[in-house]
Amino acid sequence: MAVAADPPLPGEAVKPFTPEKAKEIVMSLQQPAIFCNMVFDWPVLHWNAKYLSEALDGKTIQFRMGIKKKDTAPQFETKCSYVEATLEEFLAWSGGQPTCFSGPFSFYDSSKYWAYADYKYIARLFEDKREKFKDIIWSDFGFSGRNGKESTLWIGSAGANTPCHLDSYGCNLVLQIQGRKRWHLFPPGDTTFLYPTRIPYEESSIFSKVNVVNPDLKLFPMFRKAHAHVITLNPGQVLFVPRHWWHYVESVDPITVSINSWIELDADHRARVEEAITRTLVCAIKSAENPSHVAAWLNPTEVEATSHETNLQYLNKATSAYLDYQKATVSEDRDPSTRDIEKVASSSKKRKMQVNTKPEDCKSLTHEAGLTVVKAQKLQKIPFGVHLLPVLPQPQEASMVGAGAVESDFRDLLSENEGRHFGKLRCTGKQSVMNSDYETLADQTESDSTANSSQMAISTNDLLDCLVNPEVISLVAGLLLEREEV
């Protein structure tokens, strides 16, 4: 497990990195790392589940319900059920109190199910208590003005998890507040070994077909080549997840609370074009296959399957924004007077360009990371130590043992310290279990042609997995952008 230096004593409240240095590290890191002793004075550290229950004062939120079982298939969100409940009811249920027998969790045995209030926008949760935003101080990491308004909240019971995926946009800072979470991370170079899929479809998320904690190596043999980085994140620690790193996250303790903030990057401009292409293809093909069966392939985080016309408009806006950004970048590089101007962008990880976006609004999509136009030179040497712990790959043979995998060992790193002791907005209309449709073709079609279709070797999802493979989409985006630049 990750271990860190003891927090400063009263009167010794000196953080190991200045905001400028922390930001330089974040924008230079090419691997996950854990920041220690950077948030010991943040008021948000008091945001445990009991405190939040009182602060939300009876407000209901949506919980995703999953089954505690050892299965080789990922438990995608389309396979889960959902309940609306208060945090008070969640705490009673997770604690096994009798009062929960008649409440919203009454159909779910806490010994057999987990609950996850995931991806909750703090700006919406506390829209009537905006002073709470100041409890989160991302400016300590060099992102001036960033606080709870640009953050999301995650509350879960033991076993609650997010299927393995990568985020198309930005990089990620995650603060653990209560309980522990185990992270399984894989570098972008492992994408092929993780069998990427866009079903279920969600903008900005590419899922893995592999249950990385219990993989089916007969079905997914290339997963043996994946380079797992496994760590347990403890309260008070901040994990940095670089761009396009795959991650599976699971709650270890009975109650976990964490917050995160996605930092937009310049590369997101191109990524939006790629996501627009993907949306257009997935919606067109899957909607044509079975218009009445949208819930089986569309992630509950997506409100609806948008029309082809809307998707093409989105693609055109994304393309225009990228080209405008490219022109602006070239212009600024040529003008020395603008080279030291910091450009700040919007904050949301999943911000989508709206169809009615004006050309002048495109500049607001510029990189929130806030580095100067002339890129800061990467650190000669990342200052790893007791305040910045690298997340290292585990031995190759250990990566196949699932949840019991050996985690990053920082003892060698700490041995030289002279014996010191180191301590999405959910769709509310889907309350029932929704089965994913990628396992067999028979599940995808309910027409008279089912008998003939079931004999086919290639399903619609097989075709889509090839067609919207990240490498293919990147190539298509490049060709499309070249065409528009002519």
Coordinates of C-alpha atoms in Angstrom, one line a residue:
M1 CA 0.0 0.0 0.0
A2 CA 1.1 3.6 -0.6
V3 CA 2.6 5.1 2.4
A4 CA 3.5 8.7 3.0
A5 CA 5.3 11.0 5.3
D6 CA 3.5 11.9 8.5
P7 CA 1.3 15.1 8.2
P8 CA 2.9 18.2 9.5
L9 CA 2.5 19.0 13.2
P10 CA 0.7 22.2 14.3
G11 CA 2.9 25.2 13.5
E12 CA 4.7 23.2 10.8
A13 CA 2.1 23.6 8.1
V14 CA 4.4 23.8 5.2
K15 CA 3.3 22.0 2.0
P16 CA 6.0 20.0 0.1
F17 CA 5.3 21.8 -3.2
T18 CA 4.3 25.3 -4.1
P19 CA 1.2 25.6 -6.4
E20 CA 3.5 26.5 -9.3
K21 CA 5.7 23.4 -8.6
A22 CA 2.8 21.1 -8.1
K23 CA 1.3 22.2 -11.5
E24 CA 4.6 21.8 -13.2
I25 CA 4.8 18.2 -11.8
V26 CA 1.2 17.4 -12.9
M27 CA 1.8 18.7 -16.4
S28 CA 5.1 16.8 -16.7
L29 CA 4.2 13.4 -15.3
Q30 CA 3.7 10.6 -17.7
Q31 CA 2.8 8.0 -15.1
P32 CA 0.4 7.9 -12.2
A33 CA 1.6 9.3 -8.9
I34 CA 0.3 10.0 -5.4
F35 CA 0.7 13.5 -3.8
C36 CA 1.0 13.4 0.0
N37 CA 0.6 16.2 2.6
M38 CA -0.8 18.6 0.0
V39 CA -4.4 18.8 1.4
F40 CA -4.0 18.5 5.2
D41 CA -5.7 21.9 5.7
W42 CA -8.5 21.5 3.2
P43 CA -12.0 21.7 4.9
V44 CA -13.2 19.0 2.6
L45 CA -11.4 16.4 4.6
H46 CA -14.4 16.6 7.0
W47 CA -16.7 15.5 4.2
N48 CA -17.3 12.0 5.5
A49 CA -20.6 10.3 4.7
K50 CA -22.2 11.3 8.0
Y51 CA -21.3 14.9 7.5
L52 CA -22.6 14.9 3.9
S53 CA -25.8 13.3 5.0
E54 CA -26.4 16.2 7.4
A55 CA -25.2 18.8 4.9
L56 CA -27.5 17.5 2.1
D57 CA -30.4 17.6 4.6
G58 CA -32.6 14.9 3.1
K59 CA -31.8 15.5 -0.5
T60 CA -32.1 12.3 -2.6
I61 CA -29.4 11.1 -4.9
Q62 CA -29.2 8.2 -7.3
F63 CA -27.3 5.1 -6.3
R64 CA -26.1 2.4 -8.8
M65 CA -26.7 -1.1 -7.4
G66 CA -24.4 -3.9 -8.3
I67 CA -24.1 -7.5 -7.3
K68 CA -21.2 -8.7 -5.2
K69 CA -20.1 -11.7 -7.3
K70 CA -17.0 -13.1 -8.8
D71 CA -17.6 -13.0 -12.5
T72 CA -15.3 -12.9 -15.5
A73 CA -17.5 -10.3 -17.2
P74 CA -17.4 -6.6 -16.3
Q75 CA -20.4 -5.3 -14.4
F76 CA -21.3 -2.5 -16.8
E77 CA -23.7 0.3 -15.8
T78 CA -26.3 -1.1 -18.2
K79 CA -26.3 -4.2 -16.1
C80 CA -27.0 -2.4 -12.9
S81 CA -30.2 -1.2 -11.3
Y82 CA -30.7 2.2 -9.7
V83 CA -32.4 3.6 -6.6
E84 CA -33.1 7.1 -5.4
A85 CA -32.3 7.5 -1.7
T86 CA -30.9 9.9 0.9
L87 CA -27.5 9.4 2.4
E88 CA -29.1 8.7 5.7
E89 CA -31.0 5.8 4.1
F90 CA -27.7 4.6 2.5
L91 CA -25.9 4.7 5.8
A92 CA -28.6 2.7 7.5
W93 CA -28.7 0.1 4.7
S94 CA -24.9 -0.3 4.6
G95 CA -24.8 -0.6 8.4
G96 CA -27.5 -3.3 8.3
Q97 CA -30.0 -1.3 10.4
P98 CA -33.6 -2.7 10.5
T99 CA -35.1 0.6 9.3
C100 CA -33.8 -0.1 5.8
F101 CA -36.2 -3.0 5.4
S102 CA -39.0 -0.7 4.2
G103 CA -36.9 1.9 2.4
P104 CA -35.6 2.3 -1.1
F105 CA -32.9 -0.3 -0.5
S106 CA -35.4 -2.9 0.8
F107 CA -35.0 -5.2 -2.2
Y108 CA -31.2 -5.3 -1.9
D109 CA -29.4 -7.4 0.7
S110 CA -26.3 -5.4 1.7
S111 CA -24.4 -8.6 2.0
K112 CA -25.1 -9.4 -1.7
Y113 CA -25.2 -5.9 -3.2
W114 CA -23.1 -2.8 -3.3
A115 CA -24.3 0.8 -3.8
Y116 CA -22.5 3.6 -5.5
A117 CA -23.4 7.3 -5.8
D118 CA -20.9 8.0 -8.5
Y119 CA -20.1 11.0 -10.6
K120 CA -22.2 13.5 -8.6
Y121 CA -21.6 17.1 -9.6
I122 CA -20.9 19.1 -6.4
A123 CA -22.1 22.2 -8.2
R124 CA -25.6 20.6 -8.4
L125 CA -25.6 18.9 -5.0
F126 CA -24.8 22.1 -3.3
E127 CA -26.4 24.6 -5.6
D128 CA -28.1 26.2 -2.6
K129 CA -25.0 26.1 -0.5
R130 CA -22.3 27.5 -2.8
E131 CA -20.1 28.3 0.2
K132 CA -19.2 24.6 0.3
F133 CA -17.3 24.9 -3.0
K134 CA -14.5 26.7 -1.1
D135 CA -13.8 23.6 1.0
I136 CA -12.0 22.2 -2.1
I137 CA -8.8 24.1 -3.0
W138 CA -7.4 22.8 -6.3
S139 CA -5.5 26.1 -6.5
D140 CA -2.9 24.4 -4.2
F141 CA -2.0 22.4 -7.3
G142 CA -1.7 25.5 -9.4
F143 CA -5.1 25.6 -10.9
S144 CA -6.2 29.0 -9.9
G145 CA -9.9 29.5 -9.0
R146 CA -10.7 25.8 -9.3
N147 CA -12.7 24.4 -6.3
G148 CA -15.8 22.3 -5.6
K149 CA -17.7 23.9 -8.5
E150 CA -15.5 22.0 -10.9
S151 CA -15.4 18.7 -8.9
T152 CA -17.5 15.6 -8.6
L153 CA -18.3 13.4 -5.6
W154 CA -18.2 9.6 -5.2
I155 CA -19.8 7.7 -2.3
G156 CA -19.8 3.9 -2.2
S157 CA -20.1 0.8 -0.1
A158 CA -17.5 -2.0 -0.1
G159 CA -17.2 -3.6 -3.5
A160 CA -18.7 -0.6 -5.4
N161 CA -16.7 -0.2 -8.6
T162 CA -16.2 1.5 -11.9
P163 CA -15.6 -0.8 -14.8
C164 CA -12.2 -0.5 -16.4
H165 CA -12.1 2.4 -18.9
L166 CA -10.1 5.3 -20.1
D167 CA -11.2 8.9 -20.3
S168 CA -11.0 10.5 -23.7
Y169 CA -10.6 14.0 -22.3
G170 CA -8.1 15.5 -19.9
C171 CA -6.2 14.2 -16.9
N172 CA -7.5 13.5 -13.4
L173 CA -6.8 14.5 -9.8
V174 CA -8.5 12.4 -7.2
L175 CA -8.7 13.1 -3.4
Q176 CA -9.6 10.2 -1.1
I177 CA -11.6 11.5 1.9
Q178 CA -13.1 8.5 3.7
G179 CA -12.2 4.8 3.5
R180 CA -9.8 3.3 0.9
K181 CA -10.1 2.6 -2.8
R182 CA -8.0 0.2 -4.8
W183 CA -7.0 1.4 -8.3
H184 CA -5.9 -0.9 -11.1
L185 CA -4.2 1.3 -13.7
F186 CA -2.8 0.4 -17.2
P187 CA -0.8 2.7 -19.5
P188 CA -2.2 3.8 -22.9
G189 CA 0.2 1.4 -24.6
D190 CA -1.9 -1.5 -23.2
T191 CA -5.0 -0.5 -25.1
T192 CA -4.9 -3.5 -27.4
F193 CA -4.4 -5.9 -24.5
L194 CA -7.5 -4.5 -22.8
Y195 CA -9.9 -5.2 -25.7
P196 CA -11.5 -1.7 -26.0
T197 CA -15.2 -1.4 -26.8
R198 CA -17.6 1.5 -27.2
I199 CA -20.6 -0.6 -26.1
P200 CA -22.0 0.5 -23.8
Y201 CA -21.7 3.8 -25.4
E202 CA -20.8 6.9 -23.4
E203 CA -19.1 10.0 -24.7
S204 CA -15.6 10.4 -23.4
S205 CA -15.3 6.8 -22.0
I206 CA -13.8 3.8 -23.7
F207 CA -14.5 0.6 -21.8
S208 CA -12.5 -2.6 -21.6
K209 CA -14.2 -5.9 -22.2
V210 CA -12.0 -7.5 -19.6
N211 CA -12.8 -7.8 -15.9
V212 CA -9.3 -6.9 -14.9
V213 CA -9.7 -8.3 -11.4
N214 CA -11.0 -11.6 -12.6
P215 CA -10.0 -11.9 -16.3
D216 CA -11.1 -14.6 -18.7
L217 CA -7.8 -15.4 -20.2
K218 CA -9.2 -17.9 -22.7
L219 CA -11.5 -15.2 -24.1
F220 CA -8.9 -12.4 -23.7
P221 CA -5.5 -14.0 -23.9
M222 CA -3.6 -10.7 -24.8
F223 CA -4.5 -9.4 -21.4
R224 CA -1.5 -11.4 -20.1
K225 CA 0.7 -8.7 -21.7
A226 CA -1.0 -5.8 -19.8
H227 CA 1.1 -3.9 -17.3
A228 CA -1.0 -3.4 -14.2
H229 CA -0.2 -0.7 -11.7
V230 CA -2.2 -1.4 -8.5
I231 CA -2.3 0.9 -5.5
T232 CA -4.7 1.5 -2.6
L233 CA -5.5 5.2 -2.1
N234 CA -5.8 6.3 1.5
P235 CA -7.6 9.3 3.0
G236 CA -5.7 12.5 2.5
Q237 CA -3.8 11.3 -0.5
V238 CA -4.3 12.7 -4.0
L239 CA -3.8 10.5 -7.0
F240 CA -2.8 11.9 -10.4
V241 CA -4.1 9.9 -13.4
P242 CA -2.4 10.9 -16.6
R243 CA -4.3 11.3 -19.9
H244 CA -5.6 8.0 -21.5
W245 CA -4.5 5.8 -18.6
W246 CA -7.0 2.9 -18.2
H247 CA -8.4 2.5 -14.7
Y248 CA -10.6 0.2 -12.7
V249 CA -11.6 1.5 -9.2
E250 CA -13.1 -0.4 -6.3
S251 CA -14.1 0.6 -2.8
V252 CA -12.2 -1.4 -0.2
D253 CA -13.8 -0.3 3.1
P254 CA -17.5 -0.3 4.2
I255 CA -17.9 3.4 3.3
T256 CA -15.8 5.4 0.9
V257 CA -15.9 9.1 -0.1
S258 CA -13.7 10.7 -2.7
I259 CA -13.8 13.8 -4.9
N260 CA -12.1 14.4 -8.2
S261 CA -11.5 17.1 -10.8
W262 CA -10.8 16.6 -14.5
I263 CA -8.2 19.0 -16.0
E264 CA -8.7 19.8 -19.7
L265 CA -5.7 19.5 -22.0
D266 CA -4.9 20.9 -25.4
A267 CA -5.2 17.4 -26.8
D268 CA -8.9 17.5 -26.0
H269 CA -9.6 19.6 -29.1
R270 CA -8.7 16.7 -31.3
A271 CA -10.3 14.2 -29.0
R272 CA -13.7 16.0 -29.4
V273 CA -13.5 15.4 -33.1
E274 CA -12.8 11.7 -32.5
E275 CA -15.6 11.4 -30.0
A276 CA -18.0 13.2 -32.5
I277 CA -17.1 10.6 -35.2
T278 CA -17.6 7.8 -32.7
R279 CA -21.0 9.1 -31.6
T280 CA -22.2 9.4 -35.2
L281 CA -21.2 5.9 -36.1
V282 CA -22.4 4.2 -33.0
C283 CA -25.8 5.9 -32.9
A284 CA -26.4 5.3 -36.6
I285 CA -25.5 1.6 -36.6
K286 CA -27.0 0.6 -33.2
S287 CA -30.2 2.6 -33.8
A288 CA -30.7 1.0 -37.2
E289 CA -30.2 -2.4 -35.7
N290 CA -33.0 -2.2 -33.2
P291 CA -34.5 1.3 -32.6
S292 CA -36.5 0.1 -29.5
H293 CA -33.6 -1.5 -27.7
V294 CA -31.5 1.6 -27.0
A295 CA -31.2 0.9 -23.2
A296 CA -29.1 -2.1 -23.9
W297 CA -26.2 -0.2 -25.6
L298 CA -26.5 3.4 -24.4
N299 CA -24.9 4.0 -21.0
P300 CA -27.3 5.5 -18.4
T301 CA -25.1 8.5 -18.2
E302 CA -26.3 9.4 -21.8
V303 CA -29.7 10.9 -21.8
E304 CA -30.7 9.8 -25.3
A305 CA -29.4 8.4 -28.6
T306 CA -29.1 11.6 -30.5
S307 CA -30.2 11.8 -34.1
H308 CA -27.9 11.6 -37.1
E309 CA -28.5 15.2 -38.0
T310 CA -27.6 16.3 -34.5
N311 CA -24.5 14.2 -34.5
L312 CA -23.3 15.6 -37.8
Q313 CA -23.8 19.1 -36.4
Y314 CA -21.8 18.2 -33.4
L315 CA -19.1 16.8 -35.6
N316 CA -19.0 20.0 -37.7
K317 CA -18.8 22.1 -34.5
A318 CA -16.0 20.0 -33.0
T319 CA -14.1 20.1 -36.3
S320 CA -14.4 23.9 -36.6
A321 CA -13.3 24.3 -32.9
Y322 CA -10.2 22.3 -33.5
L323 CA -9.3 24.2 -36.7
D324 CA -9.9 27.5 -34.9
Y325 CA -7.7 26.3 -32.0
Q326 CA -4.9 25.3 -34.5
K327 CA -5.0 28.7 -36.2
A328 CA -4.9 30.5 -32.8
T329 CA -2.0 28.4 -31.6
V330 CA 0.0 29.1 -34.8
S331 CA -0.8 32.8 -34.5
E332 CA 0.3 33.0 -30.8
D333 CA 3.5 31.1 -31.5
R334 CA 4.4 33.7 -34.1
D335 CA 3.5 36.6 -31.8
P336 CA 6.1 36.9 -29.0
S337 CA 3.8 39.3 -27.1
T338 CA 1.3 36.5 -26.5
R339 CA 3.6 33.7 -25.6
D340 CA 3.4 34.2 -21.9
I341 CA -0.4 34.4 -21.7
E342 CA -2.0 31.7 -19.7
K343 CA -5.1 30.2 -21.3
V344 CA -7.8 28.9 -19.0
A345 CA -10.6 26.6 -20.1
S346 CA -13.8 25.2 -18.8
S347 CA -13.7 22.6 -16.1
S348 CA -16.0 19.7 -16.8
K349 CA -14.4 16.4 -17.8
K350 CA -17.4 15.5 -19.9
R351 CA -18.2 18.9 -21.3
K352 CA -19.7 18.4 -24.8
M353 CA -19.8 21.1 -27.5
Q354 CA -23.4 22.1 -27.9
V355 CA -24.9 22.2 -31.4
N356 CA -25.5 25.9 -31.2
T357 CA -22.0 26.8 -30.1
K358 CA -20.8 30.1 -31.6
P359 CA -17.4 30.2 -33.3
E360 CA -16.3 32.8 -30.8
D361 CA -17.1 30.4 -28.0
C362 CA -14.7 27.8 -29.3
K363 CA -11.8 29.6 -27.6
S364 CA -13.4 28.7 -24.2
L365 CA -12.5 25.1 -24.8
T366 CA -8.8 25.9 -24.5
H367 CA -6.8 23.9 -22.1
E368 CA -7.6 24.4 -18.4
A369 CA -4.3 23.1 -17.4
G370 CA -3.2 26.7 -17.7
L371 CA 0.4 26.3 -18.9
T372 CA 1.8 29.1 -21.0
V373 CA 1.5 28.9 -24.7
V374 CA 5.1 28.1 -25.0
K375 CA 5.1 24.7 -23.3
A376 CA 7.1 24.5 -20.1
Q377 CA 10.0 22.2 -20.4
K378 CA 9.5 18.9 -18.7
L379 CA 11.1 18.5 -15.4
Q380 CA 14.7 17.3 -15.7
K381 CA 13.8 14.9 -12.8
I382 CA 10.4 14.3 -11.2
P383 CA 11.0 14.9 -7.5
F384 CA 9.7 11.5 -6.3
G385 CA 10.1 10.9 -2.6
V386 CA 7.9 10.7 0.5
H387 CA 5.7 13.5 -0.7
L388 CA 5.3 12.3 -4.3
L389 CA 5.0 8.5 -4.7
P390 CA 5.3 6.9 -8.1
V391 CA 2.7 4.2 -9.0
L392 CA 4.9 1.4 -10.3
P393 CA 4.0 -1.6 -12.4
Q394 CA 3.6 -4.8 -10.5
P395 CA 5.4 -8.0 -11.6
Q396 CA 3.9 -9.4 -14.8
E397 CA 3.0 -12.7 -13.2
A398 CA 1.2 -10.9 -10.4
S399 CA -1.1 -9.0 -12.8
M400 CA -3.2 -12.1 -13.4
V401 CA -4.2 -12.7 -9.8
G402 CA -7.0 -10.2 -9.7
A403 CA -8.0 -8.3 -6.6
G404 CA -5.3 -9.9 -4.5
A405 CA -2.5 -8.5 -6.7
V406 CA 0.6 -7.2 -5.2
E407 CA 0.5 -3.4 -5.0
S408 CA 3.2 -0.8 -5.7
D409 CA 5.9 -1.1 -3.0
F410 CA 7.4 2.1 -1.9
R411 CA 9.7 0.6 0.8
D412 CA 12.8 0.9 -1.4
L413 CA 12.0 4.5 -2.0
L414 CA 11.6 5.3 1.7
S415 CA 14.5 3.3 3.0
E416 CA 16.9 6.1 2.6
N417 CA 14.9 8.4 5.0
E418 CA 16.9 7.3 8.1
G419 CA 14.3 5.2 9.7
R420 CA 11.5 7.7 9.8
H421 CA 8.0 6.3 10.3
F422 CA 5.8 6.9 7.3
G423 CA 2.6 6.5 7.9
K424 CA -22.2 12.3 -14.7
L425 CA -25.4 13.2 -14.3
R426 CA -27.5 10.0 -14.2
C427 CA -30.5 9.3 -16.3
T428 CA -33.4 8.9 -13.8
G429 CA -35.7 7.0 -16.0
K430 CA -34.1 3.6 -15.8
Q431 CA -34.8 1.9 -12.4
S432 CA -34.7 -1.7 -13.5
V433 CA -31.8 -4.0 -14.4
M434 CA -30.9 -3.5 -18.0
N435 CA -29.1 -6.3 -19.8
S436 CA -26.1 -5.5 -22.0
D437 CA -26.5 -6.8 -25.6
Y438 CA -23.0 -7.7 -26.6
E439 CA -22.8 -11.2 -25.3
T440 CA -24.8 -12.9 -28.0
L441 CA -26.4 -11.8 -31.2
A442 CA -29.7 -13.3 -30.1
D443 CA -30.0 -10.8 -27.3
Q444 CA -29.7 -7.9 -29.9
T445 CA -32.6 -8.8 -32.2
E446 CA -36.1 -9.7 -31.4
S447 CA -37.5 -9.9 -34.9
D448 CA -38.5 -12.8 -37.0
S449 CA -35.0 -13.0 -38.4
T450 CA -33.5 -14.0 -35.0
A451 CA -33.0 -17.6 -36.0
N452 CA -30.9 -16.7 -39.0
S453 CA -29.1 -13.9 -37.2
S454 CA -28.0 -16.2 -34.4
Q455 CA -26.1 -18.3 -36.9
M456 CA -23.9 -15.3 -38.0
A457 CA -20.4 -15.3 -36.7
I458 CA -20.0 -11.5 -36.7
S459 CA -22.4 -9.4 -34.7
T460 CA -23.1 -5.7 -34.9
N461 CA -21.0 -5.1 -31.8
D462 CA -18.1 -7.0 -33.4
L463 CA -18.2 -4.7 -36.3
L464 CA -18.4 -1.6 -34.1
D465 CA -15.4 -2.8 -32.0
C466 CA -13.3 -2.7 -35.2
L467 CA -14.9 0.4 -36.8
V468 CA -14.7 2.6 -33.7
N469 CA -11.4 1.2 -32.4
P470 CA -9.4 4.2 -31.0
E471 CA -6.7 3.7 -33.6
V472 CA -9.2 3.7 -36.4
I473 CA -11.0 6.7 -35.1
S474 CA -7.7 8.6 -34.8
L475 CA -6.9 7.8 -38.4
V476 CA -10.4 8.9 -39.6
A477 CA -10.1 12.1 -37.6
G478 CA -6.7 12.9 -39.2
L479 CA -8.1 12.3 -42.7
L480 CA -11.2 14.4 -42.0
L481 CA -9.2 17.3 -40.5
E482 CA -6.8 17.2 -43.5
R483 CA -9.7 17.5 -45.8
E484 CA -11.1 20.5 -43.9
E485 CA -7.8 22.3 -43.9
V486 CA -7.5 22.2 -47.7

